[in-house]
PDB file of C-alpha atoms and ligand atoms in Angstrom:
ATOM      1  CA  MET A   1      -0.026  -0.017   0.010  1.00  0.00           C
ATOM      2  CA  LYS A   2       1.863   2.970  -1.361  1.00  0.00           C
ATOM      3  CA  THR A   3       0.400   5.748   0.873  1.00  0.00           C
ATOM      4  CA  LEU A   4       1.293   3.725   3.966  1.00  0.00           C
ATOM      5  CA  LYS A   5       4.800   3.070   2.782  1.00  0.00           C
ATOM      6  CA  ASP A   6       5.320   6.780   1.972  1.00  0.00           C
ATOM      7  CA  LYS A   7       4.057   7.702   5.453  1.00  0.00           C
ATOM      8  CA  ILE A   8       6.530   5.215   6.966  1.00  0.00           C
ATOM      9  CA  ARG A   9       9.335   6.636   4.793  1.00  0.00           C
ATOM     10  CA  PHE A  10       8.621  10.234   5.786  1.00  0.00           C
ATOM     11  CA  GLU A  11       7.496   9.871   9.355  1.00  0.00           C
ATOM     12  CA  GLY A  12       8.852   6.603  10.654  1.00  0.00           C
ATOM     13  CA  ARG A  13      11.863   6.709  12.952  1.00  0.00           C
ATOM     14  CA  VAL A  14      14.200   3.791  13.162  1.00  0.00           C
ATOM     15  CA  LEU A  15      14.979   3.322  16.849  1.00  0.00           C
ATOM     16  CA  SER A  16      17.207   0.288  16.427  1.00  0.00           C
ATOM     17  CA  SER A  17      17.752  -2.459  13.906  1.00  0.00           C
ATOM     18  CA  GLN A  18      14.635  -4.089  15.385  1.00  0.00           C
ATOM     19  CA  VAL A  19      12.213  -1.260  16.197  1.00  0.00           C
ATOM     20  CA  LEU A  20      10.394   1.315  14.062  1.00  0.00           C
ATOM     21  CA  LYS A  21       8.628   4.199  15.751  1.00  0.00           C
ATOM     22  CA  VAL A  22       5.443   5.358  14.067  1.00  0.00           C
ATOM     23  CA  ASP A  23       3.924   7.502  16.823  1.00  0.00           C
ATOM     24  CA  SER A  24       2.801  10.323  14.519  1.00  0.00           C
ATOM     25  CA  PHE A  25       0.186   8.228  12.669  1.00  0.00           C
ATOM     26  CA  LEU A  26      -0.382   4.836  14.266  1.00  0.00           C
ATOM     27  CA  ASN A  27       0.777   4.225  17.835  1.00  0.00           C
ATOM     28  CA  HIS A  28       0.070   7.529  19.581  1.00  0.00           C
ATOM     29  CA  GLN A  29      -1.283  10.246  17.325  1.00  0.00           C
ATOM     30  CA  ILE A  30      -3.493   8.559  14.672  1.00  0.00           C
ATOM     31  CA  ASP A  31      -4.083   9.689  11.112  1.00  0.00           C
ATOM     32  CA  PRO A  32      -7.819   9.100  10.473  1.00  0.00           C
ATOM     33  CA  ARG A  33      -7.589   9.483   6.718  1.00  0.00           C
ATOM     34  CA  LEU A  34      -4.769   6.947   6.528  1.00  0.00           C
ATOM     35  CA  MET A  35      -6.664   4.592   8.826  1.00  0.00           C
ATOM     36  CA  ALA A  36      -9.720   4.894   6.516  1.00  0.00           C
ATOM     37  CA  GLU A  37      -7.528   3.835   3.596  1.00  0.00           C
ATOM     38  CA  VAL A  38      -6.032   1.007   5.637  1.00  0.00           C
ATOM     39  CA  GLY A  39      -9.553  -0.175   6.452  1.00  0.00           C
ATOM     40  CA  LYS A  40     -10.577  -0.088   2.792  1.00  0.00           C
ATOM     41  CA  GLU A  41      -7.455  -2.017   1.798  1.00  0.00           C
ATOM     42  CA  PHE A  42      -8.102  -4.745   4.364  1.00  0.00           C
ATOM     43  CA  ALA A  43     -11.774  -4.964   3.334  1.00  0.00           C
ATOM     44  CA  ASN A  44     -10.761  -5.210  -0.303  1.00  0.00           C
ATOM     45  CA  ARG A  45      -8.229  -8.013   0.322  1.00  0.00           C
ATOM     46  CA  PHE A  46     -10.644 -10.028   2.456  1.00  0.00           C
ATOM     47  CA  LYS A  47     -13.973  -9.257   0.794  1.00  0.00           C
ATOM     48  CA  LYS A  48     -14.448 -12.817  -0.504  1.00  0.00           C
ATOM     49  CA  GLU A  49     -13.912 -14.420   2.862  1.00  0.00           C
ATOM     50  CA  ASN A  50     -17.399 -13.828   4.307  1.00  0.00           C
ATOM     51  CA  ILE A  51     -16.008 -12.111   7.400  1.00  0.00           C
ATOM     52  CA  THR A  52     -18.601 -11.737  10.171  1.00  0.00           C
ATOM     53  CA  LYS A  53     -16.346 -10.182  12.838  1.00  0.00           C
ATOM     54  CA  VAL A  54     -13.050  -8.378  13.243  1.00  0.00           C
ATOM     55  CA  LEU A  55     -10.883  -9.211  16.254  1.00  0.00           C
ATOM     56  CA  THR A  56      -8.026  -7.041  17.363  1.00  0.00           C
ATOM     57  CA  ILE A  57      -6.086  -6.268  20.558  1.00  0.00           C
ATOM     58  CA  GLU A  58      -5.895  -3.031  22.536  1.00  0.00           C
ATOM     59  CA  SER A  59      -4.633  -0.380  22.074  1.00  0.00           C
ATOM     60  CA  SER A  60      -2.972   0.119  18.745  1.00  0.00           C
ATOM     61  CA  GLY A  61      -4.966  -2.565  16.931  1.00  0.00           C
ATOM     62  CA  ILE A  62      -8.284  -0.762  17.525  1.00  0.00           C
ATOM     63  CA  ALA A  63      -7.923   2.043  14.965  1.00  0.00           C
ATOM     64  CA  PRO A  64      -7.089  -0.166  11.961  1.00  0.00           C
ATOM     65  CA  GLY A  65      -9.490  -2.877  13.272  1.00  0.00           C
ATOM     66  CA  LEU A  66     -12.334  -0.416  13.534  1.00  0.00           C
ATOM     67  CA  MET A  67     -11.807   0.958  10.040  1.00  0.00           C
ATOM     68  CA  ALA A  68     -11.638  -2.506   8.529  1.00  0.00           C
ATOM     69  CA  ALA A  69     -14.812  -3.492  10.343  1.00  0.00           C
ATOM     70  CA  LEU A  70     -16.549  -0.291   9.149  1.00  0.00           C
ATOM     71  CA  GLU A  71     -15.751  -1.230   5.549  1.00  0.00           C
ATOM     72  CA  LEU A  72     -16.744  -4.897   5.979  1.00  0.00           C
ATOM     73  CA  GLU A  73     -19.922  -3.801   7.816  1.00  0.00           C
ATOM     74  CA  VAL A  74     -19.268  -6.140  10.761  1.00  0.00           C
ATOM     75  CA  PRO A  75     -18.585  -5.502  14.478  1.00  0.00           C
ATOM     76  CA  VAL A  76     -15.044  -5.216  15.850  1.00  0.00           C
ATOM     77  CA  VAL A  77     -14.064  -6.801  19.170  1.00  0.00           C
ATOM     78  CA  PHE A  78     -10.786  -6.055  20.946  1.00  0.00           C
ATOM     79  CA  ALA A  79      -9.012  -8.334  23.311  1.00  0.00           C
ATOM     80  CA  ARG A  80      -8.152  -6.692  26.625  1.00  0.00           C
ATOM     81  CA  LYS A  81      -4.744  -6.886  28.163  1.00  0.00           C
ATOM     82  CA  ARG A  82      -5.901  -6.099  31.688  1.00  0.00           C
ATOM     83  CA  LYS A  83      -8.834  -7.488  33.546  1.00  0.00           C
ATOM     84  CA  SER A  84     -11.872  -5.256  33.378  1.00  0.00           C
ATOM     85  CA  LEU A  85     -14.082  -4.710  36.426  1.00  0.00           C
ATOM     86  CA  THR A  86     -17.232  -5.685  34.624  1.00  0.00           C
ATOM     87  CA  LEU A  87     -15.695  -8.332  32.400  1.00  0.00           C
ATOM     88  CA  VAL A  88     -15.341 -11.254  34.743  1.00  0.00           C
ATOM     89  CA  ASN A  89     -17.433 -14.224  33.637  1.00  0.00           C
ATOM     90  CA  ASP A  90     -17.122 -16.486  30.636  1.00  0.00           C
ATOM     91  CA  LEU A  91     -13.827 -15.218  29.404  1.00  0.00           C
ATOM     92  CA  LEU A  92     -11.859 -16.671  26.537  1.00  0.00           C
ATOM     93  CA  THR A  93      -8.194 -16.209  27.426  1.00  0.00           C
ATOM     94  CA  ALA A  94      -4.792 -16.779  25.998  1.00  0.00           C
ATOM     95  CA  SER A  95      -1.279 -16.043  27.301  1.00  0.00           C
ATOM     96  CA  VAL A  96       0.950 -13.995  25.073  1.00  0.00           C
ATOM     97  CA  HIS A  97       4.670 -13.857  25.541  1.00  0.00           C
ATOM     98  CA  SER A  98       6.423 -10.738  24.221  1.00  0.00           C
ATOM     99  CA  PHE A  99      10.054 -11.419  23.329  1.00  0.00           C
ATOM    100  CA  THR A 100      10.498  -7.641  22.783  1.00  0.00           C
ATOM    101  CA  LYS A 101       9.337  -6.782  26.327  1.00  0.00           C
ATOM    102  CA  ASN A 102      10.286 -10.155  27.933  1.00  0.00           C
ATOM    103  CA  GLU A 103       6.980 -10.539  29.696  1.00  0.00           C
ATOM    104  CA  THR A 104       3.919 -12.780  29.415  1.00  0.00           C
ATOM    105  CA  ASN A 105       0.414 -11.351  29.606  1.00  0.00           C
ATOM    106  CA  GLU A 106      -3.023 -12.877  29.702  1.00  0.00           C
ATOM    107  CA  ILE A 107      -5.373 -11.436  27.093  1.00  0.00           C
ATOM    108  CA  SER A 108      -9.099 -11.929  27.190  1.00  0.00           C
ATOM    109  CA  VAL A 109     -12.339 -11.625  25.276  1.00  0.00           C
ATOM    110  CA  SER A 110     -15.866 -12.300  26.529  1.00  0.00           C
ATOM    111  CA  ASN A 111     -17.361 -15.389  24.941  1.00  0.00           C
ATOM    112  CA  GLN A 112     -20.505 -13.310  24.272  1.00  0.00           C
ATOM    113  CA  PHE A 113     -18.859 -11.666  21.308  1.00  0.00           C
ATOM    114  CA  LEU A 114     -17.468 -14.654  19.443  1.00  0.00           C
ATOM    115  CA  MET A 115     -19.846 -17.296  18.146  1.00  0.00           C
ATOM    116  CA  GLN A 116     -19.242 -20.747  16.669  1.00  0.00           C
ATOM    117  CA  ASP A 117     -20.484 -19.656  13.273  1.00  0.00           C
ATOM    118  CA  ASP A 118     -18.286 -16.482  13.124  1.00  0.00           C
ATOM    119  CA  ARG A 119     -15.653 -16.056  10.489  1.00  0.00           C
ATOM    120  CA  VAL A 120     -13.083 -13.881  12.076  1.00  0.00           C
ATOM    121  CA  LEU A 121     -10.594 -11.424  10.544  1.00  0.00           C
ATOM    122  CA  ILE A 122      -7.749 -10.821  13.000  1.00  0.00           C
ATOM    123  CA  ILE A 123      -6.168  -7.337  12.662  1.00  0.00           C
ATOM    124  CA  ASP A 124      -3.091  -5.854  14.397  1.00  0.00           C
ATOM    125  CA  ASP A 125      -0.834  -2.866  13.892  1.00  0.00           C
ATOM    126  CA  PHE A 126       2.558  -4.687  14.007  1.00  0.00           C
ATOM    127  CA  LEU A 127       3.696  -8.225  13.252  1.00  0.00           C
ATOM    128  CA  ALA A 128       7.016  -8.996  14.943  1.00  0.00           C
ATOM    129  CA  ASN A 129       7.262 -12.533  16.456  1.00  0.00           C
ATOM    130  CA  GLY A 130       3.572 -13.207  15.965  1.00  0.00           C
ATOM    131  CA  GLN A 131       2.775 -13.992  19.547  1.00  0.00           C
ATOM    132  CA  ALA A 132      -0.107 -11.533  19.859  1.00  0.00           C
ATOM    133  CA  ALA A 133      -1.642 -12.861  16.615  1.00  0.00           C
ATOM    134  CA  LEU A 134      -1.241 -16.447  17.835  1.00  0.00           C
ATOM    135  CA  GLY A 135      -2.929 -15.483  21.116  1.00  0.00           C
ATOM    136  CA  LEU A 136      -5.878 -14.073  19.133  1.00  0.00           C
ATOM    137  CA  VAL A 137      -5.955 -17.293  17.056  1.00  0.00           C
ATOM    138  CA  ASP A 138      -6.163 -19.322  20.314  1.00  0.00           C
ATOM    139  CA  ILE A 139      -9.062 -17.188  21.478  1.00  0.00           C
ATOM    140  CA  VAL A 140     -10.956 -17.664  18.168  1.00  0.00           C
ATOM    141  CA  LYS A 141     -10.353 -21.448  18.306  1.00  0.00           C
ATOM    142  CA  ALA A 142     -11.585 -21.593  21.925  1.00  0.00           C
ATOM    143  CA  SER A 143     -14.808 -19.922  20.877  1.00  0.00           C
ATOM    144  CA  GLY A 144     -15.361 -22.506  18.140  1.00  0.00           C
ATOM    145  CA  ALA A 145     -15.255 -19.812  15.446  1.00  0.00           C
ATOM    146  CA  GLU A 146     -12.991 -19.869  12.449  1.00  0.00           C
ATOM    147  CA  VAL A 147      -9.983 -17.626  11.595  1.00  0.00           C
ATOM    148  CA  ALA A 148     -10.668 -16.363   8.069  1.00  0.00           C
ATOM    149  CA  GLY A 149      -7.445 -14.362   7.832  1.00  0.00           C
ATOM    150  CA  ILE A 150      -4.959 -12.074   9.481  1.00  0.00           C
ATOM    151  CA  GLY A 151      -4.463  -8.458   8.447  1.00  0.00           C
ATOM    152  CA  ILE A 152      -1.392  -6.577   9.584  1.00  0.00           C
ATOM    153  CA  VAL A 153      -0.587  -2.880   9.012  1.00  0.00           C
ATOM    154  CA  ILE A 154       3.238  -3.196   9.331  1.00  0.00           C
ATOM    155  CA  GLU A 155       5.026  -6.542   9.190  1.00  0.00           C
ATOM    156  CA  LYS A 156       8.713  -6.748  10.078  1.00  0.00           C
ATOM    157  CA  SER A 157       9.571  -9.594   7.714  1.00  0.00           C
ATOM    158  CA  PHE A 158      13.033 -10.018   9.273  1.00  0.00           C
ATOM    159  CA  GLN A 159      11.351 -11.335  12.451  1.00  0.00           C
ATOM    160  CA  ASN A 160       9.660 -14.748  12.427  1.00  0.00           C
ATOM    161  CA  GLY A 161       5.952 -13.959  13.002  1.00  0.00           C
ATOM    162  CA  GLY A 162       5.004 -13.844   9.327  1.00  0.00           C
ATOM    163  CA  SER A 163       6.526 -17.185   8.487  1.00  0.00           C
ATOM    164  CA  LEU A 164       5.202 -18.791  11.683  1.00  0.00           C
ATOM    165  CA  LEU A 165       1.587 -17.791  10.845  1.00  0.00           C
ATOM    166  CA  ARG A 166       1.900 -18.610   7.114  1.00  0.00           C
ATOM    167  CA  GLU A 167       3.387 -22.021   7.885  1.00  0.00           C
ATOM    168  CA  LYS A 168       0.352 -22.750  10.041  1.00  0.00           C
ATOM    169  CA  GLY A 169      -1.749 -22.128   6.949  1.00  0.00           C
ATOM    170  CA  PHE A 170      -3.173 -18.694   7.791  1.00  0.00           C
ATOM    171  CA  ARG A 171      -3.669 -16.172   5.086  1.00  0.00           C
ATOM    172  CA  VAL A 172      -1.652 -13.156   6.271  1.00  0.00           C
ATOM    173  CA  GLU A 173      -2.044  -9.848   4.437  1.00  0.00           C
ATOM    174  CA  SER A 174       0.373  -7.129   5.479  1.00  0.00           C
ATOM    175  CA  LEU A 175      -0.006  -3.662   4.019  1.00  0.00           C
ATOM    176  CA  ALA A 176       3.673  -2.792   4.415  1.00  0.00           C
ATOM    177  CA  ARG A 177       6.412  -5.399   4.736  1.00  0.00           C
ATOM    178  CA  ILE A 178       9.803  -4.289   6.067  1.00  0.00           C
ATOM    179  CA  SER A 179      12.724  -6.489   5.150  1.00  0.00           C
ATOM    180  CA  SER A 180      15.268  -4.577   7.205  1.00  0.00           C
ATOM    181  CA  LEU A 181      15.794  -1.568   9.414  1.00  0.00           C
ATOM    182  CA  GLU A 182      19.561  -1.542   8.993  1.00  0.00           C
ATOM    183  CA  GLY A 183      20.595   1.819   7.653  1.00  0.00           C
ATOM    184  CA  GLY A 184      17.030   2.963   7.235  1.00  0.00           C
ATOM    185  CA  VAL A 185      13.695   1.355   6.341  1.00  0.00           C
ATOM    186  CA  GLN A 186      13.910  -1.226   3.521  1.00  0.00           C
ATOM    187  CA  PHE A 187      10.676  -2.650   2.143  1.00  0.00           C
ATOM    188  CA  LEU A 188      10.306  -6.105   0.776  1.00  0.00           C
ATOM    189  CA  ALA A 189      10.243  -6.016  -2.973  1.00  0.00           C
ATOM    190  CA  GLU A 190       6.696  -6.879  -4.117  1.00  0.00           C
ATOM    191  CA  VAL A 191       4.235  -5.889  -6.813  1.00  0.00           C
ATOM    192  CA  GLU A 192       2.229  -2.866  -5.739  1.00  0.00           C
ATOM    193  CA  ALA A 193      -1.519  -3.220  -6.450  1.00  0.00           C
TER     194      ALA A 193
HETATM  195  P1  G4P B 201       4.551 -10.104  18.578  1.00  0.00           P
HETATM  196  O1  G4P B 201       3.146 -10.076  19.142  1.00  0.00           O
HETATM  197  O2  G4P B 201       4.537  -9.994  17.060  1.00  0.00           O
HETATM  198  O3  G4P B 201       5.325 -11.240  19.093  1.00  0.00           O
HETATM  199  O4  G4P B 201       5.251  -8.747  18.999  1.00  0.00           O
HETATM  200  P2  G4P B 201       6.017  -8.261  20.277  1.00  0.00           P
HETATM  201  O5  G4P B 201       5.627  -9.068  21.469  1.00  0.00           O
HETATM  202  O6  G4P B 201       7.425  -8.158  19.955  1.00  0.00           O
HETATM  203  O7  G4P B 201       5.378  -6.766  20.434  1.00  0.00           O
HETATM  204  C1  G4P B 201       5.144  -6.175  21.706  1.00  0.00           C
HETATM  205  C2  G4P B 201       4.526  -4.799  21.431  1.00  0.00           C
HETATM  206  O8  G4P B 201       5.419  -4.004  20.687  1.00  0.00           O
HETATM  207  C3  G4P B 201       3.186  -4.731  20.698  1.00  0.00           C
HETATM  208  O9  G4P B 201       2.516  -3.593  21.083  1.00  0.00           O
HETATM  209  C4  G4P B 201       3.666  -4.593  19.231  1.00  0.00           C
HETATM  210  O10 G4P B 201       2.617  -4.015  18.425  1.00  0.00           O
HETATM  211  C5  G4P B 201       4.765  -3.669  19.422  1.00  0.00           C
HETATM  212  N1  G4P B 201       5.813  -3.683  18.387  1.00  0.00           N
HETATM  213  C6  G4P B 201       6.591  -4.718  18.005  1.00  0.00           C
HETATM  214  N2  G4P B 201       7.538  -4.314  17.120  1.00  0.00           N
HETATM  215  C7  G4P B 201       7.402  -2.977  16.987  1.00  0.00           C
HETATM  216  C8  G4P B 201       8.023  -1.991  16.204  1.00  0.00           C
HETATM  217  O11 G4P B 201       8.994  -2.180  15.465  1.00  0.00           O
HETATM  218  N3  G4P B 201       7.534  -0.733  16.381  1.00  0.00           N
HETATM  219  C9  G4P B 201       6.490  -0.380  17.156  1.00  0.00           C
HETATM  220  N4  G4P B 201       6.089   0.886  17.124  1.00  0.00           N
HETATM  221  N5  G4P B 201       5.828  -1.292  17.854  1.00  0.00           N
HETATM  222  C10 G4P B 201       6.288  -2.565  17.796  1.00  0.00           C
HETATM  223  P3  G4P B 201       1.867  -3.408  22.507  1.00  0.00           P
HETATM  224  O12 G4P B 201       2.877  -3.311  23.557  1.00  0.00           O
HETATM  225  O13 G4P B 201       0.892  -4.495  22.666  1.00  0.00           O
HETATM  226  O14 G4P B 201       1.227  -1.968  22.452  1.00  0.00           O
HETATM  227  P4  G4P B 201      -0.080  -1.236  21.947  1.00  0.00           P
HETATM  228  O15 G4P B 201      -0.846  -2.123  21.056  1.00  0.00           O
HETATM  229  O16 G4P B 201      -0.828  -0.870  23.144  1.00  0.00           O
HETATM  230  O17 G4P B 201       0.520  -0.138  21.160  1.00  0.00           O
HETATM  231 NA1   NA B 202       1.916  -1.448  19.550  1.00  0.00          NA
HETATM  232 NA1   NA B 203      -0.134  -4.165  18.753  1.00  0.00          NA
END
């Protein structure tokens, strides 16, 4: 997605060979027009999958997840990272280990919002080692619903999440794929639609 890649080129900051900061449009300040385009692109890529629900994870997955859901005309549910006061019963949970932060967290979704006949599109902002996405997959499976695909705004292809998920047979669509952050942002060579 060209507008997204341009935004990354102009506003992304390489913090290290592993980490890209995109606080001006995705992770802190959010660019609504860009998110609307991101939503349209996800909807376009997954339009034949009969998606009935979008599942994402707070906080940075919510903006792209919401815009994809708006275009697909389905609800969006976000997994919580902390226990909510009112969300106590009938939780679907998964534990997610972050190699980046070296911590494991329990994520949860109420079983009210995922049904056996749902076809779920998982959306997240970044794909690094794939642990958040795998946690969301576990939650979908626990509900009896089906994972119809995984949509990622920025995939760091030099980390193993993308291959892990694709080897498991999931259709992963990433709108920008970064092959390296050494000496600046390098995108994976691919045909631009
Ligand atoms: P994984 O799920 O793919 O295994 O990723 P990892 O544990 O490494 O990621 C931990 C957090 O860091 C996630 O956000 C993820 O989106 C984010 N992240 C990973 N790599 C990058 C990067 O290069 N740049 C930026 N900006 N973020 C990255 P989170 O802590 O859950 O936060 P949030 O969703 O509340 O923003
Ligand atoms: Na994040
Ligand atoms: Na995230």
